[in-house]
Coordinates of C-alpha atoms and ligand atoms in Angstrom, one line a residue:
M1 CA 0.0 0.1 0.0
Q2 CA 1.2 3.6 -0.7
R3 CA 2.4 5.4 2.4
V4 CA -0.1 7.6 4.1
N5 CA 1.3 10.7 5.8
A6 CA 0.0 12.7 8.8
P7 CA -2.5 15.4 7.6
K8 CA -1.1 19.0 6.8
G9 CA -0.9 21.0 10.0
T10 CA -0.4 18.1 12.3
K11 CA 2.8 16.8 14.0
D12 CA 3.4 13.6 15.7
I13 CA 5.2 13.9 19.0
L14 CA 7.5 11.0 18.8
P15 CA 9.1 8.8 21.6
A16 CA 12.5 10.6 21.1
D17 CA 10.8 14.0 22.0
S18 CA 7.9 13.2 24.2
Y19 CA 10.2 13.6 27.4
K20 CA 10.3 17.5 26.8
W21 CA 6.4 17.6 26.7
Q22 CA 6.3 15.6 29.8
H23 CA 8.6 17.9 31.4
V24 CA 6.5 20.9 30.5
E25 CA 3.4 19.1 31.6
E26 CA 4.8 18.1 34.9
I27 CA 5.9 21.7 35.7
A28 CA 2.6 23.1 34.7
R29 CA 0.8 20.6 36.9
G30 CA 3.0 21.6 39.8
I31 CA 2.2 25.3 39.5
F32 CA -1.5 24.7 39.0
S33 CA -1.6 22.5 41.9
D34 CA 0.2 25.3 44.1
Y35 CA -2.5 27.7 43.0
G36 CA -5.3 25.3 43.9
Y37 CA -6.4 24.3 40.2
A38 CA -7.8 20.9 39.6
E39 CA -7.8 19.3 36.1
I40 CA -10.7 19.3 34.0
R41 CA -11.0 16.9 30.8
T42 CA -13.7 17.9 28.4
P43 CA -14.6 16.2 25.1
H44 CA -12.6 16.8 22.0
F45 CA -15.8 17.7 20.2
E46 CA -18.9 19.6 21.2
H47 CA -22.1 20.5 19.8
S48 CA -21.3 23.2 17.4
E49 CA -23.4 26.0 19.2
V50 CA -21.0 25.9 22.2
F51 CA -18.4 27.4 20.2
M52 CA -20.8 29.6 18.0
K53 CA -22.6 31.2 20.8
G54 CA -19.4 31.1 23.1
I55 CA -16.7 32.5 20.8
G56 CA -19.1 34.5 18.5
E57 CA -19.9 34.1 15.0
G58 CA -18.2 37.2 13.8
T59 CA -14.8 35.8 14.8
D60 CA -12.3 34.1 12.5
V61 CA -12.3 31.2 14.7
V62 CA -15.9 30.4 14.1
G63 CA -16.4 32.0 10.7
K64 CA -13.3 30.3 9.1
E65 CA -11.3 27.9 11.2
M66 CA -13.7 25.4 12.9
Y67 CA -13.6 21.8 12.0
T68 CA -17.4 21.2 11.8
F69 CA -19.2 18.0 10.7
G70 CA -22.6 16.3 10.9
D71 CA -22.5 13.1 12.7
K72 CA -24.5 10.0 11.7
K73 CA -27.7 11.6 13.1
N74 CA -26.8 14.8 11.3
R75 CA -26.1 16.9 14.6
S76 CA -23.7 19.6 14.0
M77 CA -20.4 18.8 15.9
T78 CA -17.1 20.7 16.1
L79 CA -13.6 19.8 17.1
R80 CA -12.9 22.2 19.9
P81 CA -10.9 25.0 18.7
E82 CA -10.1 26.4 22.2
G83 CA -10.7 25.2 25.7
T84 CA -12.8 28.0 27.6
A85 CA -16.3 27.5 26.0
G86 CA -16.1 23.7 26.6
V87 CA -15.0 24.1 30.2
C88 CA -17.9 26.5 30.9
R89 CA -20.4 24.0 29.2
A90 CA -19.1 21.2 31.3
L91 CA -19.2 23.2 34.5
I92 CA -22.6 24.5 34.0
E93 CA -23.9 20.8 33.1
S94 CA -22.4 19.3 36.2
G95 CA -23.8 22.0 38.4
A96 CA -20.4 22.9 39.7
L97 CA -20.9 26.6 39.1
S98 CA -24.1 26.5 41.3
G99 CA -22.1 25.4 44.3
P100 CA -19.5 27.3 46.3
L101 CA -17.2 29.4 44.3
P102 CA -14.7 30.1 43.1
V103 CA -14.1 27.1 41.0
K104 CA -10.8 26.6 39.5
A105 CA -10.0 24.3 36.6
C106 CA -7.0 23.6 34.5
Y107 CA -6.4 21.7 31.3
M108 CA -3.8 20.5 28.7
G109 CA -4.6 18.8 25.4
S110 CA -5.3 19.2 21.7
F111 CA -7.2 21.9 19.9
F112 CA -8.2 22.2 16.2
R113 CA -8.3 25.2 13.9
Y114 CA -8.3 25.0 10.1
E115 CA -5.5 27.7 9.7
Q116 CA -2.6 27.9 7.2
P117 CA 0.2 26.1 8.9
Q118 CA 3.5 27.9 9.7
D119 CA 6.2 28.1 12.3
G120 CA 4.2 27.8 15.6
R121 CA 0.8 27.5 13.8
Q122 CA -0.7 24.2 13.3
R123 CA -4.3 22.7 12.5
E124 CA -4.0 20.4 15.6
F125 CA -2.1 22.1 18.2
H126 CA -1.7 21.8 22.0
Q127 CA -2.8 24.2 24.8
I128 CA -2.2 24.4 28.5
G129 CA -4.8 26.5 30.2
A130 CA -6.6 27.5 33.3
E131 CA -9.9 28.9 34.2
M132 CA -11.4 30.4 37.4
F133 CA -14.9 31.1 37.9
G134 CA -17.0 33.3 40.5
T135 CA -14.5 36.2 41.3
K136 CA -15.2 39.6 39.9
S137 CA -12.2 41.2 41.7
A138 CA -9.1 42.5 39.9
L139 CA -7.2 40.6 42.4
S140 CA -8.0 37.4 40.6
D141 CA -7.0 39.0 37.4
A142 CA -3.6 39.7 39.0
E143 CA -3.3 36.3 40.4
M144 CA -4.1 34.7 37.1
I145 CA -1.4 36.7 35.3
I146 CA 1.0 36.0 38.0
M147 CA 0.4 32.2 37.9
L148 CA 1.1 32.5 34.0
T149 CA 4.4 34.5 34.6
R150 CA 5.4 31.9 37.3
L151 CA 4.8 29.1 35.0
F152 CA 7.2 30.6 32.3
A153 CA 9.7 31.4 35.0
A154 CA 9.5 27.7 36.4
L155 CA 10.3 26.6 32.8
G156 CA 13.3 28.7 32.7
I157 CA 12.1 31.2 30.2
K158 CA 13.2 34.8 30.7
Q159 CA 12.6 37.1 27.8
T160 CA 8.7 37.2 27.7
A161 CA 6.9 40.4 27.3
L162 CA 3.5 40.8 29.1
E163 CA 1.0 43.2 27.6
V164 CA -2.2 44.1 29.4
S165 CA -5.2 46.1 28.7
S166 CA -9.0 46.5 29.2
I167 CA -11.6 46.4 26.5
G168 CA -14.5 47.4 28.7
C169 CA -17.9 45.9 29.3
A170 CA -21.2 45.7 27.9
T171 CA -21.9 49.4 29.2
C172 CA -18.7 51.1 27.6
R173 CA -17.9 48.8 24.8
P174 CA -20.8 50.2 22.5
V175 CA -19.5 53.7 23.2
F176 CA -16.0 52.7 22.1
K177 CA -17.2 50.7 19.1
E178 CA -19.0 54.0 17.8
T179 CA -15.9 56.0 18.4
L180 CA -13.8 53.5 16.4
I181 CA -16.3 53.1 13.5
K182 CA -16.3 56.8 13.2
F183 CA -12.5 56.9 13.0
L184 CA -12.4 53.9 10.7
S185 CA -15.0 55.3 8.3
E186 CA -12.6 58.3 7.8
H187 CA -9.9 55.8 6.6
E188 CA -12.3 53.3 4.9
D189 CA -10.8 53.5 1.5
N190 CA -7.4 52.6 2.8
L191 CA -8.6 49.6 4.9
C192 CA -8.1 46.1 3.5
H193 CA -10.9 44.1 2.1
D194 CA -11.7 42.0 5.2
C195 CA -11.5 45.1 7.5
K196 CA -14.0 47.1 5.4
A197 CA -16.3 44.3 6.4
R198 CA -15.0 43.8 10.0
M199 CA -15.6 47.6 10.6
H200 CA -19.3 46.9 10.8
Q201 CA -19.5 43.4 12.1
N202 CA -16.6 43.3 14.6
P203 CA -14.7 46.7 14.6
L204 CA -12.4 45.7 17.5
R205 CA -10.8 43.1 15.2
V206 CA -9.6 45.8 13.0
L207 CA -7.1 46.8 15.5
D208 CA -5.5 43.2 15.3
C209 CA -5.3 43.3 11.4
K210 CA -2.0 42.0 10.2
N211 CA -2.2 44.0 6.9
E212 CA 0.5 46.5 6.8
G213 CA -1.9 49.4 5.5
C214 CA -4.3 48.7 8.2
G215 CA -1.5 48.7 10.9
V216 CA -0.5 52.2 9.8
I217 CA -4.1 53.5 10.3
V218 CA -4.7 51.6 13.5
K219 CA -1.6 53.3 15.1
D220 CA -3.7 56.5 15.5
A221 CA -7.0 54.7 16.2
P222 CA -8.7 55.3 19.6
S223 CA -8.2 52.7 22.3
P224 CA -10.8 51.0 24.3
L225 CA -8.8 52.5 27.3
S226 CA -10.1 56.0 26.6
C227 CA -13.8 55.0 26.7
L228 CA -13.9 52.9 29.9
C229 CA -16.7 53.4 32.2
D230 CA -16.0 54.2 35.8
E231 CA -16.2 50.6 37.0
C232 CA -14.0 49.2 34.2
A233 CA -11.5 52.1 34.8
E234 CA -11.3 51.3 38.4
H235 CA -11.0 47.6 37.8
F236 CA -8.1 48.2 35.3
D237 CA -6.4 50.7 37.9
A238 CA -6.8 47.9 40.6
L239 CA -5.2 45.5 38.3
K240 CA -2.1 47.6 37.5
A241 CA -1.8 48.3 41.3
H242 CA -1.7 44.6 42.1
L243 CA 0.7 43.8 39.3
D244 CA 3.0 46.6 40.4
A245 CA 2.8 45.6 44.2
T246 CA 4.0 42.2 43.2
G247 CA 6.7 43.3 40.9
T248 CA 5.1 41.9 37.9
T249 CA 6.7 43.7 34.7
Y250 CA 4.2 44.6 32.1
T251 CA 3.4 47.2 29.4
I252 CA 0.0 48.5 28.7
N253 CA -0.9 47.9 24.9
G254 CA -4.3 50.0 24.5
H255 CA -4.7 48.3 21.0
L256 CA -4.7 44.7 22.5
V257 CA -7.7 42.8 21.3
R258 CA -8.3 39.2 21.4
G259 CA -9.4 36.9 18.6
L260 CA -12.5 35.5 20.7
D261 CA -15.7 37.6 21.5
Y262 CA -16.3 36.7 25.0
Y263 CA -13.8 38.8 26.7
T264 CA -14.8 41.6 28.9
R265 CA -12.4 44.0 30.8
T266 CA -9.0 42.6 31.3
V267 CA -7.1 41.0 28.4
F268 CA -3.6 40.0 28.3
E269 CA -1.0 38.4 26.1
L270 CA 2.5 37.0 26.7
K271 CA 4.8 37.5 23.6
H272 CA 8.3 36.1 22.9
A273 CA 10.3 36.6 19.8
G274 CA 11.2 32.9 19.6
A275 CA 7.5 31.7 19.6
G276 CA 7.1 31.2 16.0
A277 CA 5.8 33.6 13.4
A278 CA 2.7 34.8 15.5
K279 CA 5.0 35.7 18.4
T280 CA 2.1 35.2 20.9
L281 CA 2.9 32.4 23.4
A282 CA -0.2 32.8 25.6
G283 CA -3.4 34.8 25.9
G284 CA -6.3 35.3 28.2
G285 CA -8.7 37.5 30.0
R286 CA -11.9 38.1 31.8
Y287 CA -15.2 36.7 30.3
D288 CA -17.9 37.8 32.7
G289 CA -20.8 37.1 30.4
L290 CA -19.8 33.7 28.9
V291 CA -21.3 31.3 31.4
K292 CA -24.7 33.2 31.1
T293 CA -24.4 33.2 27.3
L294 CA -24.1 29.4 27.4
G295 CA -27.0 29.0 29.6
G296 CA -25.5 29.2 33.2
A297 CA -26.0 31.5 36.0
D298 CA -24.4 35.0 36.0
V299 CA -21.0 33.7 37.2
P300 CA -17.7 35.7 36.0
G301 CA -14.7 34.1 34.8
I302 CA -11.1 34.6 33.9
G303 CA -8.3 32.4 32.5
F304 CA -5.6 32.0 30.0
A305 CA -4.1 29.4 27.6
L306 CA -0.6 29.0 26.3
G307 CA 0.3 27.2 23.0
V308 CA 2.6 24.2 23.8
E309 CA 4.2 24.1 20.1
R310 CA 5.1 27.7 20.6
L311 CA 6.4 27.2 24.0
M312 CA 8.6 24.4 22.6
L313 CA 10.0 26.7 20.0
T314 CA 10.6 29.3 22.9
L315 CA 12.5 26.9 25.0
A316 CA 14.7 26.0 21.9
A317 CA 15.2 29.8 21.3
E318 CA 16.2 30.5 24.9
G319 CA 18.6 27.6 24.9
V320 CA 16.8 25.9 27.7
A321 CA 15.6 22.8 25.8
E322 CA 19.0 21.4 26.0
D323 CA 18.7 21.3 29.8
I324 CA 15.6 19.0 29.5
T325 CA 17.1 15.6 29.3
P326 CA 15.4 12.3 29.0
P327 CA 15.2 9.9 31.9
R328 CA 18.5 7.9 32.0
P329 CA 18.5 3.9 32.5
L330 CA 20.5 3.1 35.7
L331 CA 21.5 -0.4 34.4
Y332 CA 21.7 -2.4 31.2
I333 CA 21.8 -6.2 31.7
A334 CA 23.3 -7.9 28.7
G335 CA 22.9 -11.7 28.3
A336 CA 26.0 -13.7 27.3
D337 CA 24.0 -17.0 26.5
E338 CA 20.7 -18.6 26.4
R339 CA 20.7 -19.1 30.2
G340 CA 21.9 -15.4 30.6
N341 CA 19.3 -14.0 28.6
G342 CA 16.5 -15.5 30.6
A343 CA 18.5 -14.4 33.9
S344 CA 18.6 -10.9 32.3
L345 CA 14.9 -10.6 32.0
A346 CA 14.4 -12.2 35.5
L347 CA 16.9 -9.7 37.2
A348 CA 15.5 -6.7 35.2
T349 CA 12.0 -7.7 36.4
K350 CA 13.1 -7.8 40.1
L351 CA 14.8 -4.5 39.8
R352 CA 11.8 -2.8 38.0
D353 CA 9.5 -4.1 40.7
S354 CA 11.7 -2.1 43.2
G355 CA 11.0 1.0 41.1
L356 CA 14.5 1.1 39.1
F357 CA 14.7 2.1 35.4
V358 CA 16.8 -0.9 33.9
L359 CA 16.9 -2.3 30.5
C360 CA 17.6 -5.9 29.5
T361 CA 18.5 -7.9 26.6
A362 CA 15.8 -9.0 24.0
G363 CA 17.6 -12.1 23.4
D364 CA 18.5 -11.5 19.8
K365 CA 21.8 -9.7 19.8
A366 CA 25.5 -10.6 20.5
V367 CA 27.0 -9.3 23.7
K368 CA 28.9 -6.6 21.6
A369 CA 25.8 -5.2 20.1
Q370 CA 24.0 -5.1 23.4
L371 CA 26.6 -3.1 24.9
K372 CA 26.5 -0.7 22.1
Q373 CA 22.7 -0.4 22.6
A374 CA 23.6 0.4 26.3
Q375 CA 26.0 3.1 25.3
R376 CA 23.2 4.5 22.8
E377 CA 20.6 4.6 25.6
N378 CA 22.9 6.4 27.9
C379 CA 22.8 3.9 30.5
V380 CA 24.8 4.6 33.7
Y381 CA 26.0 1.0 34.3
C382 CA 26.1 -2.2 32.3
T383 CA 26.7 -5.8 33.3
V384 CA 26.8 -9.0 31.4
I385 CA 25.1 -12.1 32.8
G386 CA 25.8 -15.7 31.6
E387 CA 26.5 -19.2 33.0
T388 CA 29.4 -18.2 35.2
E389 CA 27.5 -15.3 36.8
I390 CA 24.4 -17.4 37.3
E391 CA 26.6 -20.3 39.1
S392 CA 28.5 -17.8 41.3
G393 CA 25.6 -15.3 42.0
N394 CA 28.1 -12.5 41.5
L395 CA 27.9 -9.7 38.8
T396 CA 30.3 -6.9 37.9
L397 CA 28.5 -3.6 37.2
R398 CA 30.7 -1.3 34.9
N399 CA 30.2 2.6 35.0
M400 CA 29.8 3.2 31.2
Q401 CA 31.4 6.7 31.4
T402 CA 34.2 6.2 33.9
K403 CA 34.6 2.3 33.2
E404 CA 34.9 1.9 37.0
E405 CA 33.9 -1.7 38.0
H406 CA 31.9 -2.8 41.0
A407 CA 31.7 -6.5 41.7
M408 CA 28.7 -7.5 44.0
N409 CA 26.2 -10.2 44.8
I410 CA 23.1 -10.2 42.6
N411 CA 21.0 -9.4 45.8
E412 CA 23.1 -6.4 46.4
I413 CA 22.3 -4.6 43.0
A414 CA 18.9 -3.1 43.9
Q415 CA 20.4 -1.3 47.0
F416 CA 23.6 -0.2 45.0
L417 CA 21.4 1.3 42.2
Q418 CA 18.9 2.8 44.6
Q419 CA 21.9 4.8 46.4
R420 CA 23.3 5.7 43.0
E421 CA 19.7 7.1 42.2
Q422 CA 19.6 9.0 45.4
L423 CA 22.9 10.6 44.7
D424 CA 21.7 11.8 41.2
G425 CA 18.7 13.1 42.9
Ligands
HAM501 P1 -6.1 32.0 22.0 O1 -5.3 33.3 22.0 O2 -6.9 31.8 20.8 O3 -6.9 31.9 23.3 O4 -5.0 30.8 22.1 C1 -4.1 30.7 23.1 C2 -2.8 30.2 22.6 O5 -2.9 29.1 21.9 C3 -2.0 31.3 21.6 O6 -1.4 32.3 22.4 C4 -1.1 30.4 21.0 O7 0.1 30.2 21.7 C5 -1.9 29.1 20.9 N1 -2.5 28.8 19.6 C6 -3.8 29.2 19.1 N2 -4.0 28.9 17.9 C7 -2.8 28.1 17.5 C8 -2.5 27.3 16.3 N3 -3.2 27.2 15.3 N4 -1.3 26.7 16.3 C9 -0.5 26.7 17.4 N5 -0.8 27.3 18.5 C10 -1.9 28.0 18.5 C11 -7.6 31.0 23.6 O8 -7.6 29.8 23.1 C12 -8.5 31.1 25.0 N6 -9.3 30.1 25.2 C13 -7.6 31.4 26.0 C14 -8.3 31.7 27.3 C15 -8.6 31.0 28.3 N7 -8.9 32.9 27.6 C16 -9.5 32.9 28.7 N8 -9.3 31.7 29.3

């Protein structure tokens, strides 16, 4: 049969690389647990209306990028393009948002958007995200942003740029929209084809247009910050004060808008020059109306998600990726003959039962080839077991780097390796 390759815009995470992903996930789990977040796992597909209502029909994500299909009973289903709407749906459905608040949930997994693949942009990509429900105060906005910055710090990433802004609420956003439309109308002739349409459907998106001509116009466009109502202005001032008080470095980007319609008030993005063509590593904000839009109570929310593929590019760009090393086998047990092969598996099983990482022969290679494999696998020690060793009960463990040899009884090996493991931490 002709070879079939992975679909465009998807990437396999192969055994040789998966330890890097596990490292990142482990650090994220540690941070989330320190901040009181418990994992939520929602389906990879939802009824399409969850995203259409939740994210907004005027967005690129809903309008152009969703993988939507009819199931066998012709119900419209969509592969999740992001996590927040599905998390809200699940927490409303389970009744979790009708109980004590706040509710804090975190997630990691695959998401799907039909985009033009490029460096750091895929059709199936991975996000690590967190959502907090039930708090309105700017203190939670600050805590969420701080958690995100601590996550990057724990990963050893230093050169991130945090941008924050406020896009107002249902009271002041219409005022801003009007002001913006008025400004854009004066420049309509010079806007790109898409922005001419966006200007009336979703004018805030014009602020985010990547077209060079639109960029020039937008530079002088009004900012939502200039139209905030008193409550939103107070909220944004409080957020800045909390960020300042905690020594969090940020810049205010008055033209920061997000690609999803559910945001209210606080929006933020974390950028890094090494994060691929788009440069945005993570994004988030407050979404006080989303739970209600999806049929729940009037429960506010705030959260973020980071793109793991972009994070991997960033780790490489900062030279941190090299410090992440795969777990190292402590011992390779080579078999010298038929009886030795069997003894190799038996000893490996015993050592593994005591929680040690050891490799043993598969019984199909000569000793020399087995020791080469031990070298390739970066094993700390190797040993060869055959008739003589089985009869005497004694083995010699050789340090593969220093060549130092340690003779010992077969029953002493577990303890010897455990001590070595403790030394290595
Ligand atoms: P988003 O900005 O659409 O926000 O995505 C968050 C991150 O996911 C981006 O900053 C980027 O790193 C990554 N990402 C997005 N699309 C792709 C893609 N096609 N390929 C690779 N990486 C991608 C959200 O999804 C919101 N749900 C975040 C949020 C959570 N807001 C509040 N809570």
